């Protein structure tokens, strides 16, 4: 073996394959040899010859990866450091000759037919560009050629090639250029590439800018957990919080902390939130200010709980956010939306810890009596606005802020310790007084009643107290003055005149007594005159200022604001009470005197709340529900959209609780009614009426699914989904309507509807075999509707193949939560019989191909039995009638499977090799034996046939690798020995191949 000083190229490559060799020494030795040569061309040719052996191997073998790393380090060693002061000087050709030569070779090879070569070209380009220093310089023409080649390769058929090409362009992008082709290519890949690893690769290297930020943000909603996780990491590390809008910040936290994957939630806690807090110098209140907590309080509370859960020292939670005075309260002047929300969230978080948080909770909250006075003083300071003042946005925002702060303080009542009798009584009294106050905002009434009922312990006391408060609010006590009677006034005037005459007579008599020196009589008269003077003054005062007769009297108020407050308290009472208790006389009085009259109130808000009250009250009594069911049905069709939706919710709740049997519990008709008529097929008139009522309700709900009012349509679909999932409605036809509504392009922007139906269909089908049978029954009606849809209908745009695949997935026996015992006939067997009969109805119909394709996706039981025999006969009839080659080929294959010939069943089984992605360390499945293209009409490897294992192996036709694979008959499945031999072959190093080539030459 030659010495290191004269290291041969082949020997260097041979050593480079071993991980334990020092590649830096190999690079130095080979570079020494290179520098000694005057003619570099021979070195270049030999170097490329050795490199080609590594480039034709696609799998990520350690020996090959070591060679690629060695080549990268060797090429990068020729980079000449650029001095900042001499950046404009010419580069030395000798130093960059090899680097340029290697790049030129790679650019000439990037279009090779072998995907392995294309992959290694892009990988080398990525590593070479990444190994160059930040201020490295390469020829402009060469840079443009590299750029153009990588732009071509990012559209390659193979995901690994696209990944490496995308990574290679990381240093070629210009975020400041709106027309940068790299940025455009990245955006295209992020939005359209089907492979999640490609999207991850682009996310890892795309530069955030005004054009790309929205695209990165969208990847937080990607279907793949790993992509969402990386998108949050990129936003945490590369994007400043100020670059995001308030809506984007709130959405990131809301969706991230409620993500179904725990790893995504962990990224929010460990990366995104700490990064934002670092940018805000750790100020949590400033972070809340960036979120606009008034409009997203629940998201803000969830965020605070996530921050609290990461805290190591409990005391720092108290120090970082709020400052409490000696009474353990925030001074009223210092209350803001942020600090009161922080206070509430911290108290709730500590209280949720149970005994562990008792000590800290005592530091956070005062006694109940003290907090009651604090709450009363703040809510009393909220001033109601007149109509003119509401037009002033400044005053309106100020009052809305006060209401939000008051709401948070009311929520804090739930964290107080009300076990002490005195504090509890004082809190109850204060809440009562606040509810009666005329300036208490309507938005806080429901919350106040909820806390009041929560403090009280006896149900009867709860009902009685709320009823008294409603009475005080609706019929407050007023002092009424009655005018003085004129006759009484005249009588007092006459009496005053008489007293004056008496005074004059007494004075005259007094003078006479003094003249006669009758001093004892004079003294008596003097006292009498004094009394008369006092009486005269009193009468004179009463005559000049007559006293009004003041009486206290209750006056009923019927203004919309008062009625809305009373109805809100009533609704909260019905909501908090146990429905098993029933309707007591007090509650019945509220219904008769308050709720029912308000249903016809001209104010829409009052009518809406009255409908909510009536619907909630009906849940407490079947008799009440029977009495007012027709009224609710009328409201759902005749009133304003918002009120119709409230009535619809009440109707759905009633059907969920009592089922359609509620219609059968109405009072029976009189016994004197005529006997059954023959027109009713022997059914009693009552039963016929009940069935017509049920059909009428279902028909109404079905019509609402076609409503132009988006909210009404969504509420109806959600209600029907609940009724079907709970087993209240068993209707394949209605299930078909929901599936068509889910696929209808008209509902594309209705995210709530799409999400609700998407979750429902999965849960419903997985719940039981009976549900799967109903899904099976709805298959053909759904497909016929799609096939017969006119061109003008939105349903004509729906992909029927995708709908069929959905039904196949929903009816898989393996999809059940609790798979049933082995049965002779599976749901797929029954579905296959239905599809075969549908094919035989019209063998020339264009949908026959799709039906045959659907049959190929089904998991048909091949065990002998009646179902097997029936399918055999049907397949035989189809083969005789259908002339389409694809259809006959599919049916013939299925028929062979039923006959027990399973040799062909393995033809679609994918033999995969695990490839370790260089940048992510993740395992990517690659198909090395699948044909280049799927035959016409056949399902790709990621179709429903392998749907039950999609989470473990996601294969697609664009990930297959047909290079250097001999032709194998599709019916022959590779044996285990052949697979092992192939796998061992890929583990060999390059030495044998290089020696063989050298000996042959």
PDB file of C-alpha atoms in Angstrom, residues 641-852:
ATOM      1  CA  UNK A 641     -82.343  33.155  10.937  1.00  0.00           C
ATOM      2  CA  UNK A 642     -80.798  33.556  14.387  1.00  0.00           C
ATOM      3  CA  UNK A 643     -84.081  32.687  16.142  1.00  0.00           C
ATOM      4  CA  UNK A 644     -84.725  29.806  13.746  1.00  0.00           C
ATOM      5  CA  UNK A 645     -81.335  28.360  14.642  1.00  0.00           C
ATOM      6  CA  UNK A 646     -82.105  28.635  18.371  1.00  0.00           C
ATOM      7  CA  UNK A 647     -85.424  26.842  17.851  1.00  0.00           C
ATOM      8  CA  UNK A 648     -83.695  24.199  15.749  1.00  0.00           C
ATOM      9  CA  UNK A 649     -81.158  23.575  18.503  1.00  0.00           C
ATOM     10  CA  UNK A 650     -83.990  23.207  21.013  1.00  0.00           C
ATOM     11  CA  UNK A 651     -85.724  20.713  18.717  1.00  0.00           C
ATOM     12  CA  UNK A 652     -82.531  18.692  18.192  1.00  0.00           C
ATOM     13  CA  UNK A 653     -81.861  18.626  21.948  1.00  0.00           C
ATOM     14  CA  UNK A 654     -85.390  17.369  22.551  1.00  0.00           C
ATOM     15  CA  UNK A 655     -85.004  14.590  19.984  1.00  0.00           C
ATOM     16  CA  UNK A 656     -81.592  13.669  21.405  1.00  0.00           C
ATOM     17  CA  UNK A 657     -82.997  13.395  24.927  1.00  0.00           C
ATOM     18  CA  UNK A 658     -86.328  11.725  24.253  1.00  0.00           C
ATOM     19  CA  UNK A 659     -86.020  10.473  20.681  1.00  0.00           C
ATOM     20  CA  UNK A 660     -88.860  10.420  18.199  1.00  0.00           C
ATOM     21  CA  UNK A 661     -90.914   8.693  20.908  1.00  0.00           C
ATOM     22  CA  UNK A 662     -91.713  12.139  22.259  1.00  0.00           C
ATOM     23  CA  UNK A 663     -94.252  12.356  19.446  1.00  0.00           C
ATOM     24  CA  UNK A 664     -95.931   9.140  20.551  1.00  0.00           C
ATOM     25  CA  UNK A 665     -96.500  10.300  24.125  1.00  0.00           C
ATOM     26  CA  UNK A 666     -99.073  12.901  23.292  1.00  0.00           C
ATOM     27  CA  UNK A 667    -102.484  12.473  24.795  1.00  0.00           C
ATOM     28  CA  UNK A 668    -104.501   9.688  23.149  1.00  0.00           C
ATOM     29  CA  UNK A 669    -107.640  10.628  21.175  1.00  0.00           C
ATOM     30  CA  UNK A 670    -111.054  10.024  22.723  1.00  0.00           C
ATOM     31  CA  UNK A 671    -112.261   6.418  22.770  1.00  0.00           C
ATOM     32  CA  UNK A 672    -115.367   7.384  20.855  1.00  0.00           C
ATOM     33  CA  UNK A 673    -113.269   7.952  17.747  1.00  0.00           C
ATOM     34  CA  UNK A 674    -114.207   5.963  14.671  1.00  0.00           C
ATOM     35  CA  UNK A 675    -112.435   2.617  14.173  1.00  0.00           C
ATOM     36  CA  UNK A 676    -109.501   2.136  11.852  1.00  0.00           C
ATOM     37  CA  UNK A 677    -110.291   3.011   8.279  1.00  0.00           C
ATOM     38  CA  UNK A 678    -109.113   0.808   5.428  1.00  0.00           C
ATOM     39  CA  UNK A 679    -107.304   3.739   3.849  1.00  0.00           C
ATOM     40  CA  UNK A 680    -104.737   3.606   6.675  1.00  0.00           C
ATOM     41  CA  UNK A 681    -103.875  -0.027   6.025  1.00  0.00           C
ATOM     42  CA  UNK A 682    -105.268  -1.050   9.366  1.00  0.00           C
ATOM     43  CA  UNK A 683    -103.283   1.506  11.366  1.00  0.00           C
ATOM     44  CA  UNK A 684    -105.007   3.686  13.974  1.00  0.00           C
ATOM     45  CA  UNK A 685    -105.467   7.308  13.040  1.00  0.00           C
ATOM     46  CA  UNK A 686    -103.209   8.319  15.944  1.00  0.00           C
ATOM     47  CA  UNK A 687    -100.350   6.170  14.677  1.00  0.00           C
ATOM     48  CA  UNK A 688    -100.769   7.510  11.158  1.00  0.00           C
ATOM     49  CA  UNK A 689    -100.680  11.041  12.525  1.00  0.00           C
ATOM     50  CA  UNK A 690     -97.524  10.291  14.537  1.00  0.00           C
ATOM     51  CA  UNK A 691     -95.762   8.820  11.500  1.00  0.00           C
ATOM     52  CA  UNK A 692     -96.724  11.801   9.386  1.00  0.00           C
ATOM     53  CA  UNK A 693     -95.358  14.136  12.074  1.00  0.00           C
ATOM     54  CA  UNK A 694     -92.061  12.246  12.178  1.00  0.00           C
ATOM     55  CA  UNK A 695     -91.822  12.277   8.400  1.00  0.00           C
ATOM     56  CA  UNK A 696     -92.633  15.970   8.428  1.00  0.00           C
ATOM     57  CA  UNK A 697     -89.803  16.724  10.863  1.00  0.00           C
ATOM     58  CA  UNK A 698     -87.311  14.668   8.844  1.00  0.00           C
ATOM     59  CA  UNK A 699     -88.487  16.320   5.639  1.00  0.00           C
ATOM     60  CA  UNK A 700     -88.023  19.739   7.219  1.00  0.00           C
ATOM     61  CA  UNK A 701     -84.508  18.877   8.379  1.00  0.00           C
ATOM     62  CA  UNK A 702     -83.689  17.541   4.928  1.00  0.00           C
ATOM     63  CA  UNK A 703     -84.856  20.801   3.371  1.00  0.00           C
ATOM     64  CA  UNK A 704     -82.692  22.782   5.780  1.00  0.00           C
ATOM     65  CA  UNK A 705     -79.646  20.941   4.382  1.00  0.00           C
ATOM     66  CA  UNK A 706     -80.280  22.807   1.110  1.00  0.00           C
ATOM     67  CA  UNK A 707     -80.831  26.159   2.807  1.00  0.00           C
ATOM     68  CA  UNK A 708     -78.996  29.202   1.509  1.00  0.00           C
ATOM     69  CA  UNK A 709     -78.453  30.308   5.109  1.00  0.00           C
ATOM     70  CA  UNK A 710     -75.033  28.853   5.893  1.00  0.00           C
ATOM     71  CA  UNK A 711     -75.491  28.810   9.689  1.00  0.00           C
ATOM     72  CA  UNK A 712     -78.870  27.060   9.459  1.00  0.00           C
ATOM     73  CA  UNK A 713     -77.474  24.443   7.097  1.00  0.00           C
ATOM     74  CA  UNK A 714     -74.490  23.794   9.332  1.00  0.00           C
ATOM     75  CA  UNK A 715     -76.608  23.564  12.487  1.00  0.00           C
ATOM     76  CA  UNK A 716     -78.964  21.108  10.777  1.00  0.00           C
ATOM     77  CA  UNK A 717     -76.110  18.909   9.568  1.00  0.00           C
ATOM     78  CA  UNK A 718     -74.528  18.893  13.011  1.00  0.00           C
ATOM     79  CA  UNK A 719     -77.864  18.040  14.621  1.00  0.00           C
ATOM     80  CA  UNK A 720     -78.542  15.191  12.206  1.00  0.00           C
ATOM     81  CA  UNK A 721     -75.044  13.850  12.797  1.00  0.00           C
ATOM     82  CA  UNK A 722     -75.694  13.806  16.565  1.00  0.00           C
ATOM     83  CA  UNK A 723     -79.068  12.122  16.115  1.00  0.00           C
ATOM     84  CA  UNK A 724     -77.632   9.446  13.856  1.00  0.00           C
ATOM     85  CA  UNK A 725     -74.602   8.821  16.065  1.00  0.00           C
ATOM     86  CA  UNK A 726     -76.853   8.429  19.133  1.00  0.00           C
ATOM     87  CA  UNK A 727     -79.133   6.063  17.225  1.00  0.00           C
ATOM     88  CA  UNK A 728     -82.172   8.345  17.308  1.00  0.00           C
ATOM     89  CA  UNK A 729     -82.397   8.315  13.497  1.00  0.00           C
ATOM     90  CA  UNK A 730     -81.622   5.212  11.429  1.00  0.00           C
ATOM     91  CA  UNK A 731     -81.741   6.437   7.857  1.00  0.00           C
ATOM     92  CA  UNK A 732     -79.299   5.442   5.088  1.00  0.00           C
ATOM     93  CA  UNK A 733     -80.922   8.074   2.894  1.00  0.00           C
ATOM     94  CA  UNK A 734     -80.126  10.826   5.397  1.00  0.00           C
ATOM     95  CA  UNK A 735     -76.587   9.485   5.721  1.00  0.00           C
ATOM     96  CA  UNK A 736     -76.242   9.730   1.950  1.00  0.00           C
ATOM     97  CA  UNK A 737     -77.382  13.359   2.130  1.00  0.00           C
ATOM     98  CA  UNK A 738     -74.691  14.141   4.710  1.00  0.00           C
ATOM     99  CA  UNK A 739     -71.963  12.499   2.621  1.00  0.00           C
ATOM    100  CA  UNK A 740     -73.029  14.474  -0.460  1.00  0.00           C
ATOM    101  CA  UNK A 741     -73.135  17.661   1.611  1.00  0.00           C
ATOM    102  CA  UNK A 742     -69.588  16.984   2.818  1.00  0.00           C
ATOM    103  CA  UNK A 743     -68.343  16.644  -0.757  1.00  0.00           C
ATOM    104  CA  UNK A 744     -70.472  19.451  -2.196  1.00  0.00           C
ATOM    105  CA  UNK A 745     -68.237  22.316  -3.443  1.00  0.00           C
ATOM    106  CA  UNK A 746     -70.821  24.770  -2.103  1.00  0.00           C
ATOM    107  CA  UNK A 747     -69.723  23.946   1.461  1.00  0.00           C
ATOM    108  CA  UNK A 748     -66.009  24.293   0.734  1.00  0.00           C
ATOM    109  CA  UNK A 749     -65.662  27.490   2.783  1.00  0.00           C
ATOM    110  CA  UNK A 750     -67.780  26.192   5.678  1.00  0.00           C
ATOM    111  CA  UNK A 751     -64.977  24.810   7.822  1.00  0.00           C
ATOM    112  CA  UNK A 752     -67.215  24.005  10.775  1.00  0.00           C
ATOM    113  CA  UNK A 753     -69.530  21.895   8.608  1.00  0.00           C
ATOM    114  CA  UNK A 754     -66.674  20.077   6.889  1.00  0.00           C
ATOM    115  CA  UNK A 755     -64.927  19.354  10.181  1.00  0.00           C
ATOM    116  CA  UNK A 756     -68.104  18.174  11.900  1.00  0.00           C
ATOM    117  CA  UNK A 757     -69.113  15.780   9.108  1.00  0.00           C
ATOM    118  CA  UNK A 758     -65.552  14.523   8.676  1.00  0.00           C
ATOM    119  CA  UNK A 759     -65.330  13.551  12.336  1.00  0.00           C
ATOM    120  CA  UNK A 760     -68.865  12.151  12.397  1.00  0.00           C
ATOM    121  CA  UNK A 761     -68.411   9.813   9.425  1.00  0.00           C
ATOM    122  CA  UNK A 762     -65.327   8.225  10.947  1.00  0.00           C
ATOM    123  CA  UNK A 763     -66.789   7.833  14.444  1.00  0.00           C
ATOM    124  CA  UNK A 764     -70.150   6.619  13.160  1.00  0.00           C
ATOM    125  CA  UNK A 765     -68.715   3.925  10.908  1.00  0.00           C
ATOM    126  CA  UNK A 766     -66.234   2.721  13.543  1.00  0.00           C
ATOM    127  CA  UNK A 767     -68.838   2.504  16.317  1.00  0.00           C
ATOM    128  CA  UNK A 768     -70.597  -0.746  15.302  1.00  0.00           C
ATOM    129  CA  UNK A 769     -71.219  -3.201  12.496  1.00  0.00           C
ATOM    130  CA  UNK A 770     -74.850  -2.040  12.316  1.00  0.00           C
ATOM    131  CA  UNK A 771     -73.629   1.450  11.462  1.00  0.00           C
ATOM    132  CA  UNK A 772     -71.346   0.043   8.780  1.00  0.00           C
ATOM    133  CA  UNK A 773     -74.337  -1.759   7.290  1.00  0.00           C
ATOM    134  CA  UNK A 774     -76.195   1.554   7.037  1.00  0.00           C
ATOM    135  CA  UNK A 775     -73.157   3.095   5.383  1.00  0.00           C
ATOM    136  CA  UNK A 776     -73.222   0.187   2.944  1.00  0.00           C
ATOM    137  CA  UNK A 777     -76.929   0.799   2.230  1.00  0.00           C
ATOM    138  CA  UNK A 778     -76.239   4.459   1.472  1.00  0.00           C
ATOM    139  CA  UNK A 779     -73.461   3.666  -1.023  1.00  0.00           C
ATOM    140  CA  UNK A 780     -75.537   3.107  -4.154  1.00  0.00           C
ATOM    141  CA  UNK A 781     -77.953   6.034  -3.569  1.00  0.00           C
ATOM    142  CA  UNK A 782     -74.961   8.311  -3.123  1.00  0.00           C
ATOM    143  CA  UNK A 783     -73.204   7.094  -6.257  1.00  0.00           C
ATOM    144  CA  UNK A 784     -76.399   7.296  -8.354  1.00  0.00           C
ATOM    145  CA  UNK A 785     -76.911  10.871  -7.214  1.00  0.00           C
ATOM    146  CA  UNK A 786     -73.387  11.760  -8.335  1.00  0.00           C
ATOM    147  CA  UNK A 787     -73.676   9.960 -11.668  1.00  0.00           C
ATOM    148  CA  UNK A 788     -77.075  11.504 -12.436  1.00  0.00           C
ATOM    149  CA  UNK A 789     -76.142  15.030 -11.340  1.00  0.00           C
ATOM    150  CA  UNK A 790     -76.695  17.527 -14.168  1.00  0.00           C
ATOM    151  CA  UNK A 791     -73.809  19.579 -15.473  1.00  0.00           C
ATOM    152  CA  UNK A 792     -75.191  22.692 -13.796  1.00  0.00           C
ATOM    153  CA  UNK A 793     -75.155  21.014 -10.375  1.00  0.00           C
ATOM    154  CA  UNK A 794     -72.141  21.520  -8.077  1.00  0.00           C
ATOM    155  CA  UNK A 795     -72.157  17.755  -7.445  1.00  0.00           C
ATOM    156  CA  UNK A 796     -71.014  17.205 -11.035  1.00  0.00           C
ATOM    157  CA  UNK A 797     -67.571  18.455  -9.947  1.00  0.00           C
ATOM    158  CA  UNK A 798     -67.235  15.803  -7.217  1.00  0.00           C
ATOM    159  CA  UNK A 799     -64.756  12.975  -7.830  1.00  0.00           C
ATOM    160  CA  UNK A 800     -66.931   9.862  -7.664  1.00  0.00           C
ATOM    161  CA  UNK A 801     -63.857   7.648  -7.296  1.00  0.00           C
ATOM    162  CA  UNK A 802     -62.888   9.450  -4.117  1.00  0.00           C
ATOM    163  CA  UNK A 803     -66.403   9.057  -2.732  1.00  0.00           C
ATOM    164  CA  UNK A 804     -66.344   5.335  -3.482  1.00  0.00           C
ATOM    165  CA  UNK A 805     -62.993   5.000  -1.749  1.00  0.00           C
ATOM    166  CA  UNK A 806     -64.447   6.725   1.316  1.00  0.00           C
ATOM    167  CA  UNK A 807     -67.267   4.185   1.535  1.00  0.00           C
ATOM    168  CA  UNK A 808     -64.786   1.326   1.176  1.00  0.00           C
ATOM    169  CA  UNK A 809     -62.689   2.697   4.021  1.00  0.00           C
ATOM    170  CA  UNK A 810     -65.687   3.321   6.282  1.00  0.00           C
ATOM    171  CA  UNK A 811     -66.973  -0.230   5.845  1.00  0.00           C
ATOM    172  CA  UNK A 812     -63.727  -2.092   6.456  1.00  0.00           C
ATOM    173  CA  UNK A 813     -64.177  -4.723   9.187  1.00  0.00           C
ATOM    174  CA  UNK A 814     -60.795  -3.764  10.631  1.00  0.00           C
ATOM    175  CA  UNK A 815     -61.992  -0.155  11.113  1.00  0.00           C
ATOM    176  CA  UNK A 816     -64.358  -1.096  13.954  1.00  0.00           C
ATOM    177  CA  UNK A 817     -63.404   0.004  17.449  1.00  0.00           C
ATOM    178  CA  UNK A 818     -64.407  -3.419  18.721  1.00  0.00           C
ATOM    179  CA  UNK A 819     -64.216  -5.868  15.794  1.00  0.00           C
ATOM    180  CA  UNK A 820     -67.035  -8.368  15.912  1.00  0.00           C
ATOM    181  CA  UNK A 821     -66.494 -12.095  16.004  1.00  0.00           C
ATOM    182  CA  UNK A 822     -65.764 -13.802  12.702  1.00  0.00           C
ATOM    183  CA  UNK A 823     -68.957 -13.855  10.692  1.00  0.00           C
ATOM    184  CA  UNK A 824     -69.866 -15.697   7.521  1.00  0.00           C
ATOM    185  CA  UNK A 825     -70.752 -12.520   5.652  1.00  0.00           C
ATOM    186  CA  UNK A 826     -68.774  -9.299   6.123  1.00  0.00           C
ATOM    187  CA  UNK A 827     -70.001  -5.825   5.223  1.00  0.00           C
ATOM    188  CA  UNK A 828     -67.638  -5.800   2.250  1.00  0.00           C
ATOM    189  CA  UNK A 829     -69.156  -9.041   1.038  1.00  0.00           C
ATOM    190  CA  UNK A 830     -72.621  -7.500   1.110  1.00  0.00           C
ATOM    191  CA  UNK A 831     -71.328  -4.369  -0.560  1.00  0.00           C
ATOM    192  CA  UNK A 832     -69.714  -6.474  -3.277  1.00  0.00           C
ATOM    193  CA  UNK A 833     -73.061  -8.167  -3.993  1.00  0.00           C
ATOM    194  CA  UNK A 834     -74.779  -4.771  -4.241  1.00  0.00           C
ATOM    195  CA  UNK A 835     -72.120  -3.439  -6.597  1.00  0.00           C
ATOM    196  CA  UNK A 836     -72.276  -6.542  -8.798  1.00  0.00           C
ATOM    197  CA  UNK A 837     -76.044  -6.271  -9.120  1.00  0.00           C
ATOM    198  CA  UNK A 838     -75.679  -2.590  -9.956  1.00  0.00           C
ATOM    199  CA  UNK A 839     -73.179  -3.459 -12.697  1.00  0.00           C
ATOM    200  CA  UNK A 840     -75.565  -6.038 -14.179  1.00  0.00           C
ATOM    201  CA  UNK A 841     -78.369  -3.471 -14.279  1.00  0.00           C
ATOM    202  CA  UNK A 842     -76.659  -1.699 -17.152  1.00  0.00           C
ATOM    203  CA  UNK A 843     -73.343  -3.214 -18.258  1.00  0.00           C
ATOM    204  CA  UNK A 844     -72.815  -0.469 -20.836  1.00  0.00           C
ATOM    205  CA  UNK A 845     -73.046   2.401 -18.358  1.00  0.00           C
ATOM    206  CA  UNK A 846     -69.875   4.519 -17.987  1.00  0.00           C
ATOM    207  CA  UNK A 847     -69.851   4.005 -14.216  1.00  0.00           C
ATOM    208  CA  UNK A 848     -69.249   0.273 -14.585  1.00  0.00           C
ATOM    209  CA  UNK A 849     -65.486   0.896 -14.637  1.00  0.00           C
ATOM    210  CA  UNK A 850     -65.655   2.702 -11.308  1.00  0.00           C
ATOM    211  CA  UNK A 851     -67.781  -0.051  -9.795  1.00  0.00           C
ATOM    212  CA  UNK A 852     -65.235  -2.648 -10.911  1.00  0.00           C
TER     213      UNK A 852
END
